mmCIF file of C-alpha atoms in Angstrom:
data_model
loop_
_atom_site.group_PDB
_atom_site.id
_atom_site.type_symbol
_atom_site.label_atom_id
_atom_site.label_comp_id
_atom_site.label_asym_id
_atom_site.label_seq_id
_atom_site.Cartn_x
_atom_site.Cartn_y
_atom_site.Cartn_z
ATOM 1 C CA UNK V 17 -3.014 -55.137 -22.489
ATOM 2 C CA UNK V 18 -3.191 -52.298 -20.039
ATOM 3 C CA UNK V 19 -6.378 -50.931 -18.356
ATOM 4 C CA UNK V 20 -6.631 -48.546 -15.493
ATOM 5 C CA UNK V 21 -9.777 -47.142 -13.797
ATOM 6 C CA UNK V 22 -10.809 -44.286 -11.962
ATOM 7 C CA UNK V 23 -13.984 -42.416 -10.951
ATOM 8 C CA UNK V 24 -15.185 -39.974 -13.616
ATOM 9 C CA UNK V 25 -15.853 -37.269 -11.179
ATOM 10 C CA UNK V 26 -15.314 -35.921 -7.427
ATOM 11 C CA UNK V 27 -16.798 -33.073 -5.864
ATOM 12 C CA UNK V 28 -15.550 -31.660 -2.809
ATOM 13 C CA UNK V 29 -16.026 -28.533 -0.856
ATOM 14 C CA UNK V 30 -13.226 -26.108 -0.065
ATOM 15 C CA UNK V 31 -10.762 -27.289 3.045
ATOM 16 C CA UNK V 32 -11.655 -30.417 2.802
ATOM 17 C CA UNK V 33 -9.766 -33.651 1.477
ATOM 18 C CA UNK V 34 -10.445 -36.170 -1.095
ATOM 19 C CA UNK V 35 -9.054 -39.183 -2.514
ATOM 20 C CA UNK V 36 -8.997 -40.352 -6.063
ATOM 21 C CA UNK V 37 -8.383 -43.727 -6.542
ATOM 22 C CA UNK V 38 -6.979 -45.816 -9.661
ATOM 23 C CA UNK V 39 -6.684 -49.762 -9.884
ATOM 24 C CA UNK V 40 -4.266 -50.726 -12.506
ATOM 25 C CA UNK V 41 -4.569 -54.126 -14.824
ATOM 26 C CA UNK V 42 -1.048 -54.416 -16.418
ATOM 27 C CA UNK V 43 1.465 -56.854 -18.200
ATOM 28 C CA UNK V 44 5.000 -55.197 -15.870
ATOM 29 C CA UNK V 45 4.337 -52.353 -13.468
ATOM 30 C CA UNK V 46 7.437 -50.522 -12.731
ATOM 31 C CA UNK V 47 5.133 -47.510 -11.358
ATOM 32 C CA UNK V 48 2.219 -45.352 -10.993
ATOM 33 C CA UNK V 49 2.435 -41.425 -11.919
ATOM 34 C CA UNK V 50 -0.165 -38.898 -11.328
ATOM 35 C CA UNK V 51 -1.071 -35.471 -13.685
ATOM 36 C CA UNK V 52 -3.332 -32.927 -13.038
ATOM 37 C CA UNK V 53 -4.487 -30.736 -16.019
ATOM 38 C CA UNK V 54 -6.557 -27.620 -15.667
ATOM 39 C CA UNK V 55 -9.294 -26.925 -18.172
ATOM 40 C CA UNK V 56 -7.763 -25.846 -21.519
ATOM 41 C CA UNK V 57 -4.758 -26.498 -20.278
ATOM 42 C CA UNK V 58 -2.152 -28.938 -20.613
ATOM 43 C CA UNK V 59 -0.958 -31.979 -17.982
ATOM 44 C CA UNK V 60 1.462 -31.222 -15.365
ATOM 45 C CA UNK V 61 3.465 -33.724 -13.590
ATOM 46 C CA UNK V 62 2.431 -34.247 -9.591
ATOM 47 C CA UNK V 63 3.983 -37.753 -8.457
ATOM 48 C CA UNK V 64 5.559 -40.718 -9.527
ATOM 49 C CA UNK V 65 5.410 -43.958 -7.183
ATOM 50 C CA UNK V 66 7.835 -46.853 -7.597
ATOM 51 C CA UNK V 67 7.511 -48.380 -4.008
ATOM 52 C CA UNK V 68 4.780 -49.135 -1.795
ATOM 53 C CA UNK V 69 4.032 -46.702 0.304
ATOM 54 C CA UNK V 70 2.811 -43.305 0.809
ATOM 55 C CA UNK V 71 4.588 -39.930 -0.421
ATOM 56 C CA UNK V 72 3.794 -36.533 0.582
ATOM 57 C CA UNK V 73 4.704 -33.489 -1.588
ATOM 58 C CA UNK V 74 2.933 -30.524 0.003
ATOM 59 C CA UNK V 75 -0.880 -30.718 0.224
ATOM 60 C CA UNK V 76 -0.454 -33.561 -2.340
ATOM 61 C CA UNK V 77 0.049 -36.895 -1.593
ATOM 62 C CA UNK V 78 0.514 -40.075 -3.500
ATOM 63 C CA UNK V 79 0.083 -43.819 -2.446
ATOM 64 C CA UNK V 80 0.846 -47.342 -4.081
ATOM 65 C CA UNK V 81 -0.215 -51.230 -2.813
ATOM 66 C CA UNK V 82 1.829 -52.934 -5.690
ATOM 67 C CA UNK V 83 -0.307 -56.468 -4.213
ATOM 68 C CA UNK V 84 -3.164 -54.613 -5.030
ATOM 69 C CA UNK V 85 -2.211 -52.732 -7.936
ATOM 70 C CA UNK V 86 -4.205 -49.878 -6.545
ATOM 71 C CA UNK V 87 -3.007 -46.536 -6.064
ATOM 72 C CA UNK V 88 -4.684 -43.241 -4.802
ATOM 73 C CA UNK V 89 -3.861 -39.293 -4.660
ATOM 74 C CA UNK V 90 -4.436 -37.542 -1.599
ATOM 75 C CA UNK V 91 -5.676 -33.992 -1.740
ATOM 76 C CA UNK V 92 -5.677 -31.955 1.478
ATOM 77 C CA UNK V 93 -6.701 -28.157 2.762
ATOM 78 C CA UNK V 94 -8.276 -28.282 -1.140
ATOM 79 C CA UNK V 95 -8.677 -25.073 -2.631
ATOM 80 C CA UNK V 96 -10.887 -23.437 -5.402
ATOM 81 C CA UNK V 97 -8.015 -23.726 -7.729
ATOM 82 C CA UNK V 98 -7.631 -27.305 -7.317
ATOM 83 C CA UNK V 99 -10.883 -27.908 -9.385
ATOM 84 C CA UNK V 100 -9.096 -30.006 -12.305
ATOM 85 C CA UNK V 101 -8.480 -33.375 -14.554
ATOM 86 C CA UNK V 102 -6.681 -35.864 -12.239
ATOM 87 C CA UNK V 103 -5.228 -38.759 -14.609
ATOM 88 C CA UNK V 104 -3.112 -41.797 -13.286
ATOM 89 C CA UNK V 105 -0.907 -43.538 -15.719
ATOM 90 C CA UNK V 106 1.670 -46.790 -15.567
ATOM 91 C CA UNK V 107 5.164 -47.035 -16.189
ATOM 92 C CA UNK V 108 4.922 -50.715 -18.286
ATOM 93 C CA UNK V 109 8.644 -50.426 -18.506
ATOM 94 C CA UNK V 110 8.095 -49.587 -22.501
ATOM 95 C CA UNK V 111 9.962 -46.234 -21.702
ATOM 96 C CA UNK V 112 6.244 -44.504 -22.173
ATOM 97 C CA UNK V 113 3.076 -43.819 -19.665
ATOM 98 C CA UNK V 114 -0.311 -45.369 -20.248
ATOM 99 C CA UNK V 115 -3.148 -42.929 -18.889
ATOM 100 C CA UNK V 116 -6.517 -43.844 -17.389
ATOM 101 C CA UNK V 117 -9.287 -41.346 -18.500
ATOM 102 C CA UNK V 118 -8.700 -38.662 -15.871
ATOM 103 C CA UNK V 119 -11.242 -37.825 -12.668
ATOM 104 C CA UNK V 120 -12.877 -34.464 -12.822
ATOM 105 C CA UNK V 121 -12.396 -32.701 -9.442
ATOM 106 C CA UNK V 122 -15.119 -30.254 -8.584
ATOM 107 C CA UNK V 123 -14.331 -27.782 -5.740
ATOM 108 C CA UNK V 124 -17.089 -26.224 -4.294
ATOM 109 C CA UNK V 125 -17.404 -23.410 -1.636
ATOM 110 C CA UNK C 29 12.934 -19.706 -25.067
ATOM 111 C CA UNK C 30 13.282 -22.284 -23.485
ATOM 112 C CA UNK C 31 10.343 -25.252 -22.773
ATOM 113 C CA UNK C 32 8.333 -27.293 -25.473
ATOM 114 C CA UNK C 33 6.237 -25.637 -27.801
ATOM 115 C CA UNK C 34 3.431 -26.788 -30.716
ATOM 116 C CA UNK C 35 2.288 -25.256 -33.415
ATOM 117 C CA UNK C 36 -0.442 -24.449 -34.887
ATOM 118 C CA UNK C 37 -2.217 -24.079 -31.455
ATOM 119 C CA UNK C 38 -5.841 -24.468 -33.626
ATOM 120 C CA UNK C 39 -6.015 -25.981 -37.288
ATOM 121 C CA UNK C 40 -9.055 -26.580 -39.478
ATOM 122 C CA UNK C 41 -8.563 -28.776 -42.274
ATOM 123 C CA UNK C 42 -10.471 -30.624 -44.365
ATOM 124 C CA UNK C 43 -10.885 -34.546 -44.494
ATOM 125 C CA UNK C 44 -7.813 -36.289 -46.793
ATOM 126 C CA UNK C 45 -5.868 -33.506 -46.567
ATOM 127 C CA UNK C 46 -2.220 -33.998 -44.897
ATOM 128 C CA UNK C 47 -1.529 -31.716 -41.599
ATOM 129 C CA UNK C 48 1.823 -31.941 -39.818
ATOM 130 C CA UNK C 49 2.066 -31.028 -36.174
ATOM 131 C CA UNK C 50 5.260 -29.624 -35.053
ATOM 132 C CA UNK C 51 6.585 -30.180 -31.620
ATOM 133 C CA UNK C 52 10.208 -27.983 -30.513
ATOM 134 C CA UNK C 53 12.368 -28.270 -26.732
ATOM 135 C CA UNK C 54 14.411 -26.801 -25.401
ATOM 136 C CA UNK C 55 15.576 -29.174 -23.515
ATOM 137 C CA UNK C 56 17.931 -31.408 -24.996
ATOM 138 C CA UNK C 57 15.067 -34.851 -23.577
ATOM 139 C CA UNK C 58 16.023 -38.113 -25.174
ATOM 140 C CA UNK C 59 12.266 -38.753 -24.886
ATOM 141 C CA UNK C 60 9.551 -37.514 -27.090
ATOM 142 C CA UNK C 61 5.678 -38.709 -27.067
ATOM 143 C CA UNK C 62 2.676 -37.418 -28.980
ATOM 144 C CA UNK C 63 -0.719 -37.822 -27.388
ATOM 145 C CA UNK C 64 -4.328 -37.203 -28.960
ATOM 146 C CA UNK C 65 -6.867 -36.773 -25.950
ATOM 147 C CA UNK C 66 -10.779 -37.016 -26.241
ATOM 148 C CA UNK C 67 -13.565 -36.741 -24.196
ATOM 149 C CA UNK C 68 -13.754 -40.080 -22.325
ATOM 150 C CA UNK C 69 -10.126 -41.105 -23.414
ATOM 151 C CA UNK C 70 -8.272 -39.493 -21.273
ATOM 152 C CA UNK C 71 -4.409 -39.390 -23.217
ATOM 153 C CA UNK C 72 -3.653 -41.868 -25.880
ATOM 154 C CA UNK C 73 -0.492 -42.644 -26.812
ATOM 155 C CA UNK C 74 0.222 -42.502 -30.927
ATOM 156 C CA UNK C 75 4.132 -42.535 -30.938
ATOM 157 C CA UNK C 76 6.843 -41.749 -29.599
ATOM 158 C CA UNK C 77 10.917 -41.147 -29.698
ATOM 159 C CA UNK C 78 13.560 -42.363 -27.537
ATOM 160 C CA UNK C 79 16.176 -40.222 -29.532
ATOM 161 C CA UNK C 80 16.860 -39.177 -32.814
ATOM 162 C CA UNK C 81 16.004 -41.509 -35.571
ATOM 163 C CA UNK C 82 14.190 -43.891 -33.226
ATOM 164 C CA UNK C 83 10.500 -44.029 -33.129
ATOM 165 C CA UNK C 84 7.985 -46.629 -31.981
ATOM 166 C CA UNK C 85 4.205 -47.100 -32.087
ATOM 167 C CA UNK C 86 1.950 -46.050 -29.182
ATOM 168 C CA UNK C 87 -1.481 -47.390 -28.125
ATOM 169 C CA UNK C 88 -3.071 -45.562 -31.684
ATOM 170 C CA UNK C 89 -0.759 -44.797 -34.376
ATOM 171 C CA UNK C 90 -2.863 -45.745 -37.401
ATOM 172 C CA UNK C 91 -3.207 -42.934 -39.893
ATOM 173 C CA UNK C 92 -0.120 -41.095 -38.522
ATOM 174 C CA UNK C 93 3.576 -40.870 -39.337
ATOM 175 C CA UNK C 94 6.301 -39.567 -37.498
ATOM 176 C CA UNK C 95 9.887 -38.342 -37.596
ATOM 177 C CA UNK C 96 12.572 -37.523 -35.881
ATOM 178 C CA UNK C 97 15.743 -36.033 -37.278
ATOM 179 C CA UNK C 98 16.717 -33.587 -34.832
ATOM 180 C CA UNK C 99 16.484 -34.526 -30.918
ATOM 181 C CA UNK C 100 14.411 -31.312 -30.533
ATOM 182 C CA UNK C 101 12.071 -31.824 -33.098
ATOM 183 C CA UNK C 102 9.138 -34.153 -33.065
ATOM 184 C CA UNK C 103 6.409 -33.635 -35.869
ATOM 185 C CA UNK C 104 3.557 -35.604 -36.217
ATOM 186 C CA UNK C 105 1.982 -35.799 -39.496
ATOM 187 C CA UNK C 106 -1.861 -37.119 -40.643
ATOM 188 C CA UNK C 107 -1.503 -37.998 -44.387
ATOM 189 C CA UNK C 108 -4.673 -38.412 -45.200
ATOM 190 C CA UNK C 109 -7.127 -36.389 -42.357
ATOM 191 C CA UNK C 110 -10.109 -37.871 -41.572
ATOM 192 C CA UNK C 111 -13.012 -36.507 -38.727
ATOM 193 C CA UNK C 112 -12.080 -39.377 -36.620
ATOM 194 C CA UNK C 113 -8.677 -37.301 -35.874
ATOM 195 C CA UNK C 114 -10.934 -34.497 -35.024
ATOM 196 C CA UNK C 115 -8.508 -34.131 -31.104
ATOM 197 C CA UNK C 116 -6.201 -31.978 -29.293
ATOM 198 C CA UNK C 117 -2.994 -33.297 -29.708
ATOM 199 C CA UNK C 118 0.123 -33.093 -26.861
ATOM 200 C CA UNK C 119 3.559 -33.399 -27.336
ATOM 201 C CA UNK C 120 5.696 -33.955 -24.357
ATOM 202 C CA UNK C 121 9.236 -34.541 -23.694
ATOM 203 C CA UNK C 122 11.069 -36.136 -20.763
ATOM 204 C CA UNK C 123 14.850 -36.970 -19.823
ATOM 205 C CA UNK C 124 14.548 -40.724 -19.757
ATOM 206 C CA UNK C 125 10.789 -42.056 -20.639
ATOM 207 C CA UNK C 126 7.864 -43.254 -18.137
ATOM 208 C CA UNK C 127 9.904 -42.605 -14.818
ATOM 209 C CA UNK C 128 10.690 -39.643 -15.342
ATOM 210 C CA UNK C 129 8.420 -36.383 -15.192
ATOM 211 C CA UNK C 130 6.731 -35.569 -18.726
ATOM 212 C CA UNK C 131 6.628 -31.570 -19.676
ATOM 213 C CA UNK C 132 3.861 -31.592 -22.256
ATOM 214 C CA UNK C 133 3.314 -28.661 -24.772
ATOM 215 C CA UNK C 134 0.157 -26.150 -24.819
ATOM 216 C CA UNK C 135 -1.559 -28.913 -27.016
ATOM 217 C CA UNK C 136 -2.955 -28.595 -30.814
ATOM 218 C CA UNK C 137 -6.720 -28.183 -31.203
ATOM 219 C CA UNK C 138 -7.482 -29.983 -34.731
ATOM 220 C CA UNK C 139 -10.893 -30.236 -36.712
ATOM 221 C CA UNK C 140 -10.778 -32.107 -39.393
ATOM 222 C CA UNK C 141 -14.550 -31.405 -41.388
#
């Protein structure tokens, strides 16, 4: 089976950067994703990591160690609006995600 | 226009009744997925499509049935509700499955009493 954990919640003032981490338990890994998802709203796609390594998008960045089927998400310069759901989820290689339960962001002033 | 829709947005029903969820793109995906998510849960995978008349079983189908006719339609159908599909339910579409980037719809709130 598949399991995948990350912290519940984060809090983290405004400007400042914070990592969420996920470890990953899985039968095939072909890669890790990453969603955010606003309250009430519904997930939007941030990164998908096949490789080792670390990849930037913007203030967003995502990193994979596929020997230590660990992955994090790298949020810099945070802002207010940032406060969110994180979830990470595997690519099995079954053509569909499995998600871990999502990290609550809190950005404070 | 175009994107991935869902509708009802809300729906009350009551416990044995049948509720179908529809799901619409735009987008011409192969890929289709439903999701319920609850507190705690994060998204569970009940089913999903890889193209027109060819579904498979997520994580949690039981209790739900699926088709998939048209490559832009995707509903999801509880034949006999019970409370313990009380959820909000996401479709989401993608060109190719997990590699690719899922666009998920606004999500269905459902209470089943």
């Amino acid at each position: 089976g598949q399991s995948l954990e990350q912290p519940s919640e984060v809090t983290a003032v405004e400007g400042a950067i914070v990592q969420i981490n996920c470890t990953y338990q899985t039968s095939g890994f072909y890669g890790l994703s990453w969603y955010q998802q606003h309250d009430g709203g519904a997930p939007t796609f941030l990164s998908y990591n096949a490789l080792d390594g670390l990849e930037e998008t913007g203030r967003f960045s995502s990193f994979l160690s596929r020997s230590d089927s660990y992955g994090y998400l790298l949020l810099q310069e945070l802002q207010m609006k940032d406060s969110a759901s994180y979830f990470c989820a595997v690519d099995t290689g079954r053509r569909a995600l499995t998600f871990g339960s999502g990290t609550r962001l809190q950005v404070q002033p | 226009d175009a994107g991935i829709t869902q509708s009802p947005r809300y729906k009350i029903t009551e416990t044995g009744r049948q509720v179908t969820l529809m799901c619409h793109q735009t987008w011409s995906h192969s890929y289709m997925f439903w999701y319920r998510q609850d507190l705690g849960h994060g998204l569970r995978l009940i089913y999903y499509s890889a193209a027109a008349d060819i579904t498979d079983k997520g994580e949690v189908p039981d209790g739900y049935v699926v088709s998939r006719s048209k490559t832009e339609n995707f509903p999801l159908t509880l034949e006999s509700a019970t409370r313990s599909q009380t959820s909000v339910y996401f479709c989401a579409s993608s060109e190719s499955g997990a590699r690719n980037e899922q666009f998920f719809g606004p999500g269905t709130r459902l209470t089943v009493l």
